[in-house]
mmCIF file of C-alpha atoms in Angstrom:
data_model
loop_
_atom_site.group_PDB
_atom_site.id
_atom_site.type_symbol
_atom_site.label_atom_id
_atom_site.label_comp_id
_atom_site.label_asym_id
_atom_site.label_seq_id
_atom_site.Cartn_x
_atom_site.Cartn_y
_atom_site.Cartn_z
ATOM 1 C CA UNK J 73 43.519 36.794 -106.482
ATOM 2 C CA UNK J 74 42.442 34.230 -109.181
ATOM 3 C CA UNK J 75 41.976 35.430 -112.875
ATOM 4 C CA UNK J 76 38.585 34.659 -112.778
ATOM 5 C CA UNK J 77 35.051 34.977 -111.151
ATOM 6 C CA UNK J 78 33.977 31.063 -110.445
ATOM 7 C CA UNK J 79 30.509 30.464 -108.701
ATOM 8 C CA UNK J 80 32.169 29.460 -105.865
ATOM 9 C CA UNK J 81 32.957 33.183 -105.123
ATOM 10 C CA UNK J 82 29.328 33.938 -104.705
ATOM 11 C CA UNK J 83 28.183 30.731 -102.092
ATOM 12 C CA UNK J 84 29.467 32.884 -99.077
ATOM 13 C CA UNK J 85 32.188 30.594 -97.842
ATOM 14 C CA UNK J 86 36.566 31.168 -98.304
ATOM 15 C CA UNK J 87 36.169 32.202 -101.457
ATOM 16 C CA UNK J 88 33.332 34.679 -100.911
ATOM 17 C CA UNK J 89 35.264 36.166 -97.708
ATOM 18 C CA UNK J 90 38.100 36.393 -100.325
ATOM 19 C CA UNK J 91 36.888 38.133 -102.179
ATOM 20 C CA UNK J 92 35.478 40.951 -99.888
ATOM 21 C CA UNK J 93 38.455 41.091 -97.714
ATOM 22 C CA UNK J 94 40.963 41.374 -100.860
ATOM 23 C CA UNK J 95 38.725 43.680 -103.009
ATOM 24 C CA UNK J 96 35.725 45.473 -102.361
ATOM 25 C CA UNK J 97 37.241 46.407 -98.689
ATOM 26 C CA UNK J 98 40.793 47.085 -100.181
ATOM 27 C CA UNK J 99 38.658 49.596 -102.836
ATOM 28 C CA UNK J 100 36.141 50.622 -101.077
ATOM 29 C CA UNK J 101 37.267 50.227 -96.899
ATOM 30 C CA UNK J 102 35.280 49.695 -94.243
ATOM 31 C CA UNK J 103 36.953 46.777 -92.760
ATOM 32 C CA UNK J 104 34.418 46.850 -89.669
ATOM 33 C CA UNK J 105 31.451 47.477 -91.384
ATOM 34 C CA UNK J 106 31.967 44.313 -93.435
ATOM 35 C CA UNK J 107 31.691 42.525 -90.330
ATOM 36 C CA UNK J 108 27.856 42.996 -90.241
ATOM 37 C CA UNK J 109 24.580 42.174 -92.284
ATOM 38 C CA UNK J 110 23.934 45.627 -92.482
ATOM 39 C CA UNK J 111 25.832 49.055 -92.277
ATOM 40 C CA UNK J 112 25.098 51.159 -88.699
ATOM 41 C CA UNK J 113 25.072 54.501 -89.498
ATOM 42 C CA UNK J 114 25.380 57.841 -87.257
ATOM 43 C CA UNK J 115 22.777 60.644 -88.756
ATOM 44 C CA UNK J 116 21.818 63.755 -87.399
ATOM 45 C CA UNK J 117 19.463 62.994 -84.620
ATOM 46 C CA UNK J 118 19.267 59.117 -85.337
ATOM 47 C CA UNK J 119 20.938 56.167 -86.208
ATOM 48 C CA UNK J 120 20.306 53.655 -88.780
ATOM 49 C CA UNK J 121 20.888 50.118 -90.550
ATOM 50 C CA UNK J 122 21.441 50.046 -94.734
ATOM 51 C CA UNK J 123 21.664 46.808 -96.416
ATOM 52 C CA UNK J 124 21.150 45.645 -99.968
ATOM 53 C CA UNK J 125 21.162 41.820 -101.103
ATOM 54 C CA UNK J 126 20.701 40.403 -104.720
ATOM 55 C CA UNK J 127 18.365 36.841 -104.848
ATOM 56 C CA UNK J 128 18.671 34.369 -107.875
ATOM 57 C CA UNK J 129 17.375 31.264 -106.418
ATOM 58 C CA UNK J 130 16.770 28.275 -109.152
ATOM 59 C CA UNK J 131 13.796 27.340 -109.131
ATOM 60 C CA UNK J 132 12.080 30.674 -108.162
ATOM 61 C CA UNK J 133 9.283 28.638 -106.961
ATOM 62 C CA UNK J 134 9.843 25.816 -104.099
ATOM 63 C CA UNK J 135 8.032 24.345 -101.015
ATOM 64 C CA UNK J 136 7.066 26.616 -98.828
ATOM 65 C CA UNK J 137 8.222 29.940 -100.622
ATOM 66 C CA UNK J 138 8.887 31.763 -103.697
ATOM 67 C CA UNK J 139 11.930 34.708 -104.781
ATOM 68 C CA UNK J 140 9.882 37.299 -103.662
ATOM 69 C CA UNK J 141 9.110 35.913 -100.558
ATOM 70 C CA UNK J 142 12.607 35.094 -100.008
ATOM 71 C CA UNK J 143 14.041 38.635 -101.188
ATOM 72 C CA UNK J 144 12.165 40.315 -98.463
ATOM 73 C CA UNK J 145 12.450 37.987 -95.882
ATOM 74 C CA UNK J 146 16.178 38.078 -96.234
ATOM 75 C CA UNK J 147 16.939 42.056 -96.087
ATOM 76 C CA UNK J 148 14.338 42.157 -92.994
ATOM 77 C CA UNK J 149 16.370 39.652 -91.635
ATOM 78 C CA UNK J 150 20.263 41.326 -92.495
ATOM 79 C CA UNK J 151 18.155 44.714 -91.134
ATOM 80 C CA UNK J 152 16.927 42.736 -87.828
ATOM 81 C CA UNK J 153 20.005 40.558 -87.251
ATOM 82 C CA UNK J 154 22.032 43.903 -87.414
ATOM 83 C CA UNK J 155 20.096 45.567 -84.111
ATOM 84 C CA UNK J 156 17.533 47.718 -86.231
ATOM 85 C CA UNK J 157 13.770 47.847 -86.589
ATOM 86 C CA UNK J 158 13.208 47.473 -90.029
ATOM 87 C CA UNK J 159 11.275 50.328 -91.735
ATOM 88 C CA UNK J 160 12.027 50.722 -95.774
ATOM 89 C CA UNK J 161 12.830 48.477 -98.747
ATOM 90 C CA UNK J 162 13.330 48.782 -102.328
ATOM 91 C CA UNK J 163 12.772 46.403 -104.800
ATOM 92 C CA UNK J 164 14.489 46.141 -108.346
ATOM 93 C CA UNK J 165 13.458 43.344 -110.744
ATOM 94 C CA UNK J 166 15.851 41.757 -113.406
ATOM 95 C CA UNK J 167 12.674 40.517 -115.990
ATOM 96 C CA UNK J 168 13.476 37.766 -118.562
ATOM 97 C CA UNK J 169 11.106 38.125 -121.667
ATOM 98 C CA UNK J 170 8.649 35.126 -121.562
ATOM 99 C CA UNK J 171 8.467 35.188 -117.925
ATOM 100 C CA UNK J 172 4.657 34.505 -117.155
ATOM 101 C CA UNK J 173 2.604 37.216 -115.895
ATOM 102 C CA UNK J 174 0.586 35.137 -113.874
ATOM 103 C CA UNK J 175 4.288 33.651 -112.155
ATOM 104 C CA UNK J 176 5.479 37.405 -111.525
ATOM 105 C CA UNK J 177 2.137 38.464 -109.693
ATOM 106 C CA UNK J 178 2.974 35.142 -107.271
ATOM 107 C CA UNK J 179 6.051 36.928 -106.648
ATOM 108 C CA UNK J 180 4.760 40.337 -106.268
ATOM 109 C CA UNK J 181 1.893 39.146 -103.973
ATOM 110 C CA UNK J 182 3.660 36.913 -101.767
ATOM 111 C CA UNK J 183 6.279 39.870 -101.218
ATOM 112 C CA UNK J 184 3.569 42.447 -100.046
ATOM 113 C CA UNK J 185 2.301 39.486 -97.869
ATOM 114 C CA UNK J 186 5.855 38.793 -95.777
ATOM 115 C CA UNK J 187 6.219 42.646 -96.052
ATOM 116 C CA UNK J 188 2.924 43.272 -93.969
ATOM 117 C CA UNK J 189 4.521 40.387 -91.283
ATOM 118 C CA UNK J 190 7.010 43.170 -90.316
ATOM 119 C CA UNK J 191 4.939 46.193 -90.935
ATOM 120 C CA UNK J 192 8.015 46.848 -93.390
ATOM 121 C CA UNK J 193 7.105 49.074 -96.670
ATOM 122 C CA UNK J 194 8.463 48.433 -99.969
ATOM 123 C CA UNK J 195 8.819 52.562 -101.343
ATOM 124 C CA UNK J 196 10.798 52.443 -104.517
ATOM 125 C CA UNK J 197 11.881 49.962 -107.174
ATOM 126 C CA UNK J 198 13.150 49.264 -110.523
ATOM 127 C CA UNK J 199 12.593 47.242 -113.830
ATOM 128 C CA UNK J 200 14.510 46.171 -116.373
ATOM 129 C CA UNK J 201 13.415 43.190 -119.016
ATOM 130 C CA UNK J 202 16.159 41.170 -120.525
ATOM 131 C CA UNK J 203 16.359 39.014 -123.552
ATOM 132 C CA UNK J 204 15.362 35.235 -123.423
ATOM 133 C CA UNK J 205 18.224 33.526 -122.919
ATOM 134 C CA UNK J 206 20.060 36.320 -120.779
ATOM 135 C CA UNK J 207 18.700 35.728 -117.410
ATOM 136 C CA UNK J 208 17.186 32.771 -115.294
ATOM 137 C CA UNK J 209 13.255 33.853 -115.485
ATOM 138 C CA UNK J 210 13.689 36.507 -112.488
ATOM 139 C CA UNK J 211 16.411 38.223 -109.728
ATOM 140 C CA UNK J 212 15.478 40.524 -107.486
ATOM 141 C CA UNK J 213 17.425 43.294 -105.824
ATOM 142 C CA UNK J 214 16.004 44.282 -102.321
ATOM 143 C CA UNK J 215 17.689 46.927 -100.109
ATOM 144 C CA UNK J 216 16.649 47.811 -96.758
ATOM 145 C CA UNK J 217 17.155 50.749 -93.975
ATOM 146 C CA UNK J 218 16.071 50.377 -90.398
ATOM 147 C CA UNK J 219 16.372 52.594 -87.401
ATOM 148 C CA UNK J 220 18.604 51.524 -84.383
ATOM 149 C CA UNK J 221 16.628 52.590 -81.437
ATOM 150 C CA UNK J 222 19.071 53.573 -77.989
ATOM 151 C CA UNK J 223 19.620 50.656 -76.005
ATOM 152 C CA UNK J 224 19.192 48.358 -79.166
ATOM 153 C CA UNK J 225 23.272 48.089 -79.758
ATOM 154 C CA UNK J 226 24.898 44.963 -80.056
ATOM 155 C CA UNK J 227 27.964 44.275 -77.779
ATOM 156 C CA UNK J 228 29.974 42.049 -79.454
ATOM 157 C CA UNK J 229 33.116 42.948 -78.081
ATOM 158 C CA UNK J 230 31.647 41.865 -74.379
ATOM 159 C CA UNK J 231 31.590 38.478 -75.063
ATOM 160 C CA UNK J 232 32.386 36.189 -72.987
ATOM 161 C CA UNK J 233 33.692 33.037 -72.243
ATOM 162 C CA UNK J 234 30.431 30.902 -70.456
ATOM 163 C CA UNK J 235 28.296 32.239 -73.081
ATOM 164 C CA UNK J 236 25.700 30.528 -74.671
ATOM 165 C CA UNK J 237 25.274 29.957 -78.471
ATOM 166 C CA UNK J 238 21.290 29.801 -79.071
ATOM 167 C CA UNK J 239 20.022 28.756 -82.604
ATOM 168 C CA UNK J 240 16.027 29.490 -83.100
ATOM 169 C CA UNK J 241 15.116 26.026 -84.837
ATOM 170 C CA UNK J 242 16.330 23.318 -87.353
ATOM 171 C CA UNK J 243 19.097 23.917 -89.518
ATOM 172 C CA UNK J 244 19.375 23.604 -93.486
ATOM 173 C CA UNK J 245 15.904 23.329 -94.426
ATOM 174 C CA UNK J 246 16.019 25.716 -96.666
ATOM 175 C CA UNK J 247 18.794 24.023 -98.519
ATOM 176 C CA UNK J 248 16.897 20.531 -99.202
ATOM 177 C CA UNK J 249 13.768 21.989 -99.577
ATOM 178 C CA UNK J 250 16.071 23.743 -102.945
ATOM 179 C CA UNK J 251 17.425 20.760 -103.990
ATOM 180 C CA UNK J 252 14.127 18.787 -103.804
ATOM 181 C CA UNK J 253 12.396 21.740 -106.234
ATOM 182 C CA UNK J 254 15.554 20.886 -108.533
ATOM 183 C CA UNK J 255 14.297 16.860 -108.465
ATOM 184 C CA UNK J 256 18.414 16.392 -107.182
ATOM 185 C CA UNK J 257 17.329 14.718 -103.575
ATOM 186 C CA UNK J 258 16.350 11.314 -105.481
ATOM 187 C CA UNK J 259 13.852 10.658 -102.831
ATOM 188 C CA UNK J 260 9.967 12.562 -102.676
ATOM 189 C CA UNK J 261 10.049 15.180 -99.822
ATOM 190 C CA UNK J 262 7.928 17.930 -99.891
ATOM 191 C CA UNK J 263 10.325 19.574 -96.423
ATOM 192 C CA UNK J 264 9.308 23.744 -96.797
ATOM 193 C CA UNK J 265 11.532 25.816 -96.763
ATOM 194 C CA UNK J 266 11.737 27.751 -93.430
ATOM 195 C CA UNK J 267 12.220 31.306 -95.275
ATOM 196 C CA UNK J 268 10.763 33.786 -92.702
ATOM 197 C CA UNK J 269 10.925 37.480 -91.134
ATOM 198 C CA UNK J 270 12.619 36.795 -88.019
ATOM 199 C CA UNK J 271 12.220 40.319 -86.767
ATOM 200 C CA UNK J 272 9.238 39.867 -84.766
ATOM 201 C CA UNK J 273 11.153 37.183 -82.587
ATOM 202 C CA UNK J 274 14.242 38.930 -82.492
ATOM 203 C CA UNK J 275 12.082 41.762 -81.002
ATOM 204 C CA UNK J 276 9.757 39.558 -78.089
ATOM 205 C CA UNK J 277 13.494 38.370 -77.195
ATOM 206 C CA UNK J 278 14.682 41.925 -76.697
ATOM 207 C CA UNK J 279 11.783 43.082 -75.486
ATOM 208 C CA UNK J 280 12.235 40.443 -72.678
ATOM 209 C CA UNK J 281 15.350 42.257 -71.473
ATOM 210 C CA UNK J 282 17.332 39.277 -72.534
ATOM 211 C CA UNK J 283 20.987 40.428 -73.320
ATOM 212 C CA UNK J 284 21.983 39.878 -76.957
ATOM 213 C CA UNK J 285 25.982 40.231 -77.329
ATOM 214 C CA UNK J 286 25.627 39.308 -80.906
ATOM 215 C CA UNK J 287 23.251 37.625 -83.164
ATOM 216 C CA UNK J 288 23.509 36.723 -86.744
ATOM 217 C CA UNK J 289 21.430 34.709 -89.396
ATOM 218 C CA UNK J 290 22.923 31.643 -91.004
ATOM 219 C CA UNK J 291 22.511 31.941 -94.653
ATOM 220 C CA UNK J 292 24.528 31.024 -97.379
ATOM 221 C CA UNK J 293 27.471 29.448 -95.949
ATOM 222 C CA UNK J 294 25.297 27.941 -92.901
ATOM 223 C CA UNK J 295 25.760 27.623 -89.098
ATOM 224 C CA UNK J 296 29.672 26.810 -89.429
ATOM 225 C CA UNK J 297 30.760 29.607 -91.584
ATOM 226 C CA UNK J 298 28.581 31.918 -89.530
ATOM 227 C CA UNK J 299 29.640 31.051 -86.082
ATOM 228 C CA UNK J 300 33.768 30.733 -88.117
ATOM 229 C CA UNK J 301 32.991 34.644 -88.699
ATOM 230 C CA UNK J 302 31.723 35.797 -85.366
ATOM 231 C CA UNK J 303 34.739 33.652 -83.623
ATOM 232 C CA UNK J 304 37.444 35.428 -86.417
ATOM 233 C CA UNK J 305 35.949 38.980 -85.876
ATOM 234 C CA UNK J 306 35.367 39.107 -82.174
ATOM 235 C CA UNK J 307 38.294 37.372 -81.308
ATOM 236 C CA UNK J 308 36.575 33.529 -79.005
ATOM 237 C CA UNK J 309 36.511 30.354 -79.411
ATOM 238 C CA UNK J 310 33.100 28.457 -80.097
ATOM 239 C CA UNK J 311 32.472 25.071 -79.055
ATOM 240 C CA UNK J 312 29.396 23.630 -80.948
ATOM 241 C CA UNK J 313 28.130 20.479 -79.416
ATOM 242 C CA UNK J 314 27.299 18.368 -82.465
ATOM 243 C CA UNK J 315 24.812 16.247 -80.774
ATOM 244 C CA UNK J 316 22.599 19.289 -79.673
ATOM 245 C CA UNK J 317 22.193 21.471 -82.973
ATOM 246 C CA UNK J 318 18.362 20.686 -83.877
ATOM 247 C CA UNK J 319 17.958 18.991 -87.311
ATOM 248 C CA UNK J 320 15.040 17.793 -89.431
ATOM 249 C CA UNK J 321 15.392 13.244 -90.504
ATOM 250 C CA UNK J 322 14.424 14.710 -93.895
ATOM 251 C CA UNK J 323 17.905 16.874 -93.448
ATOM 252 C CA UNK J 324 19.928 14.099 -92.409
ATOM 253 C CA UNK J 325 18.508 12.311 -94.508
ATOM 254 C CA UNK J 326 19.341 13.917 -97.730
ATOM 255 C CA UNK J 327 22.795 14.974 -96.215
ATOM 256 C CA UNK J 328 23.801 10.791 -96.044
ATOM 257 C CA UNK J 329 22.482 10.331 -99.615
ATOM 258 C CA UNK J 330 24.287 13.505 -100.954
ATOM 259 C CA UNK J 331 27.169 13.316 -98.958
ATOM 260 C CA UNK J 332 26.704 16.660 -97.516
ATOM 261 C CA UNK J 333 27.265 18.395 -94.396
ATOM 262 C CA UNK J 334 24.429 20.332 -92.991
ATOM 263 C CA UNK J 335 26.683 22.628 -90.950
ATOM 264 C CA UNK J 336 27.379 24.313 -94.278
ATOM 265 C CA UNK J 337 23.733 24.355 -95.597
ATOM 266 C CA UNK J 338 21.929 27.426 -96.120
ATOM 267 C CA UNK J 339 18.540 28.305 -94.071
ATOM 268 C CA UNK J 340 16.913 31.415 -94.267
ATOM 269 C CA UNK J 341 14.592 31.722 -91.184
ATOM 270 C CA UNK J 342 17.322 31.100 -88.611
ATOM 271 C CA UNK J 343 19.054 33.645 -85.993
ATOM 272 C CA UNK J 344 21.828 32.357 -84.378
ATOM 273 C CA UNK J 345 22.293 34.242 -80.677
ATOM 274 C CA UNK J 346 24.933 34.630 -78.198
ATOM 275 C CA UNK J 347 23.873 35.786 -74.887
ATOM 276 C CA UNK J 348 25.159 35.507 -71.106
ATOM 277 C CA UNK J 349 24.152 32.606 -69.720
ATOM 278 C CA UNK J 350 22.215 33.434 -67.162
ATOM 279 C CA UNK J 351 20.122 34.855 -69.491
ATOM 280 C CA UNK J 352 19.461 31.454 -71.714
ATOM 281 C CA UNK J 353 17.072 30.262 -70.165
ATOM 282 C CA UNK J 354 14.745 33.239 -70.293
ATOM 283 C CA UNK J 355 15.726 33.642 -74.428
ATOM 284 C CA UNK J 356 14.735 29.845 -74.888
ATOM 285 C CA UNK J 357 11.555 30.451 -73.548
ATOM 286 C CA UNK J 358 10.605 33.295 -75.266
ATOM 287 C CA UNK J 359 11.697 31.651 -78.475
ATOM 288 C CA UNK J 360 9.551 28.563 -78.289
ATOM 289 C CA UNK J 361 6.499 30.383 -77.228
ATOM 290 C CA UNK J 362 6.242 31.247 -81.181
ATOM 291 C CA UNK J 363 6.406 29.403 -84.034
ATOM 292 C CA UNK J 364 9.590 30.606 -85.190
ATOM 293 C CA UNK J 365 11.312 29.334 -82.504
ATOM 294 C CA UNK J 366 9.126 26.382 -81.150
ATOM 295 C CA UNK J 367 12.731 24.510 -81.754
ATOM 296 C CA UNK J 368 14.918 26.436 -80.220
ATOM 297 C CA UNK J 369 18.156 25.059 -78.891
ATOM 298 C CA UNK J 370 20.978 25.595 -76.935
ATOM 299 C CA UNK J 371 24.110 24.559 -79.246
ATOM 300 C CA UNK J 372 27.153 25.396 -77.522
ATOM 301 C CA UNK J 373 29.202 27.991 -75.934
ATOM 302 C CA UNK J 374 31.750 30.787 -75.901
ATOM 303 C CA UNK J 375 35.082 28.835 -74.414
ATOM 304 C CA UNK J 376 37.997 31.365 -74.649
ATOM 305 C CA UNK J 377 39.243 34.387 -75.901
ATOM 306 C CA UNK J 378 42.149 35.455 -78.129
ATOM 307 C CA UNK J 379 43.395 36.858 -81.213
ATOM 308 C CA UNK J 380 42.448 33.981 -83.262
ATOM 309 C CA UNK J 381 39.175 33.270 -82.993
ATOM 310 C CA UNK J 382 37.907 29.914 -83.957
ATOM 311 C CA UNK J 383 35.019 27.219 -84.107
ATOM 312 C CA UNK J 384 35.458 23.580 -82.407
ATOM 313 C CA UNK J 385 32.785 20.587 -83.008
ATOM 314 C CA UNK J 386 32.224 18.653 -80.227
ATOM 315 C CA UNK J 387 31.484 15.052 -81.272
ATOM 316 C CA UNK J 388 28.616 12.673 -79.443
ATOM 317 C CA UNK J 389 32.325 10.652 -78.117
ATOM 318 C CA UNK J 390 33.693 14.159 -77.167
ATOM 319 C CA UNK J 391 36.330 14.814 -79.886
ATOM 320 C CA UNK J 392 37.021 17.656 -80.649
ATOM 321 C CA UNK J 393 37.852 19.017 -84.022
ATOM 322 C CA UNK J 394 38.052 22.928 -85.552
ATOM 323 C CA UNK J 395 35.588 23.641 -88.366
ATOM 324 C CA UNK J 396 36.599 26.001 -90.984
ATOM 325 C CA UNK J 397 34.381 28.066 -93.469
ATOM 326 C CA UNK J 398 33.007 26.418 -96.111
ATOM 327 C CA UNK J 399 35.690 26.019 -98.892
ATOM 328 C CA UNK J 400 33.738 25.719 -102.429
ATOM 329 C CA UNK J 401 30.627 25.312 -102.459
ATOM 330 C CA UNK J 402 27.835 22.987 -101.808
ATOM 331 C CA UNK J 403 24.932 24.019 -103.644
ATOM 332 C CA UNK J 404 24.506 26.960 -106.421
ATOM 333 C CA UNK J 405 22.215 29.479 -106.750
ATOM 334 C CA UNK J 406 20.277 28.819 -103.274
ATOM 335 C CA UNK J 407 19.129 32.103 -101.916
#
């Protein structure tokens, strides 16, 4: 373990799995939870999703979204992505003195707006007000708890190989529409970000009988070190075919200028699926019959099983090459 905390640790690639794998689940266990967005638990009588995430986005305002709208958006999303109907949330606000009232009540609003998307309610909160100069204008804590209804399970451990990898739309949007608040893009786009509660798709795809094995959303980290988590804790091998993963010319754009690699950039209104394949075709149409997923795409598939799991990138000449999580970190401060 290194000596010190770096801000790579918190960017949700190697050094962020690190970190969980070699402390908080040597303290605190839990090994399989860890694998999920959100805790399943077994109550008397019912069984529910918990999940708590911490937002300190710079800016806290950007195209297309705020914090607030972000903070909410994101535990629906670990609730959803997790098999649960989101139900609760708590909020907790980390206040730096000389914040502007008129900023906060932006936040506030616009988080009671994406909450009534979902028919979510936030129930409880905190406040605390910090010195200038000891905080970044505003975080927000948001935890969540959602019921798992029967039949809502995820089967992970039945994949298998011929299954399809499904993405819902674009990928890293959210991560230039960040660096364009920041003025870092050195060209104008004004690309929104595509922060959004993805429950209500998730549910018209399950409520389509459509098969989910697994799903997951692609935050910090991106598609690769998302899809490099699923193959490592279910044990396949996923073949992404480069040419087929839906992206935005403002996204490639920005990636040639920047140098980066929007595998690894963060979105936060994506849901990445795997399902059987003879039930893809049914999930891509209920996708693209709403906004959410009007992109959706086919990206690859499930192409073998084994101890070591792993992701392969299939090049438009048909190379193949293994992608690995995202070592360092790409952009700070993001979500």
């Amino acid at each position: 373990m290194p000596k010190h905390i770096s801000i790579e640790h918190g960017e949700g690639g190697e050094m962020t799995h690190e970190l969980i794998r070699d402390l908080f689940v040597k303290y605190f266990g839990h090994a399989d939870e860890a694998k999920f967005d959100a805790a399943v638990l077994d109550l008397p009588g019912s069984r529910i999703a918990f999940t708590t995430d911490t937002f300190t986005v710079k800016p806290p305002f950007f195209s297309g979204g705020n914090i607030g709208k972000l903070a909410v958006a994101g535990t629906v999303n670990d609730l959803a992505v997790s098999g649960a109907e989101p139900l609760y949330l708590s909020a907790g606000f980390v206040l730096e003195e000389g914040l502007s009232f008129d900023d906060l009540e932006r936040i506030v609003a616009s988080m009671a707006e994406e909450a009534s998307k979902t028919g979510v309610r936030i129930i409880t909160g905190d406040t605390k007000v910090v010195e200038k100069g000891s905080a970044d204008r505003i975080y927000i804590n948001t935890s969540g708890v959602g019921v798992v209804h029967s039949g809502w399970e995820l089967h992970p451990e039945e994949i298998a190989v011929g299954d399809v990898i499904i993405v819902n739309g674009t990928i890293g949007d959210h991560g230039v529409a960040i660096l364009a608040a920041r003025g870092e893009l050195g060209v104008a786009t004004d690309l929104p970000t595509d922060s959004t509660s993805l429950y209500p798709l998730i549910r018209a795809v399950r409520d389509a009988g459509v098969r989910i094995r697994a799903m997951r959303d692609p935050t910090r980290g991106g598609l690769a070190t998302t899809l490099v988590e699923i193959a490592e804790d279910f044990g396949v091998v996923v073949e992404l075919d480069q040419e087929a993963i839906p992206l935005k010319p403002e996204v490639e754009g920005a990636c040639e200028i920047l140098g980066l690699d929007p595998l690894f950039l963060a979105n936060e209104g994506k849901v990445v699926f795997i399902v059987p394949e003879a039930d893809a075709e049914k999930a891509l149409a209920v996708m693209r019959s709403r906004e959410e997923g009007r992109e959706a795409a086919i990206i690859g598939r499930v192409v073998g099983r084994g101890e070591e799991g792993k992701l392969l990138l299939r090049s438009p000449l048909g190379s193949r090459r293994r992608v690995f999580r995202l070592l360092g970190m790409q952009l700070p401060r993001i979500c």
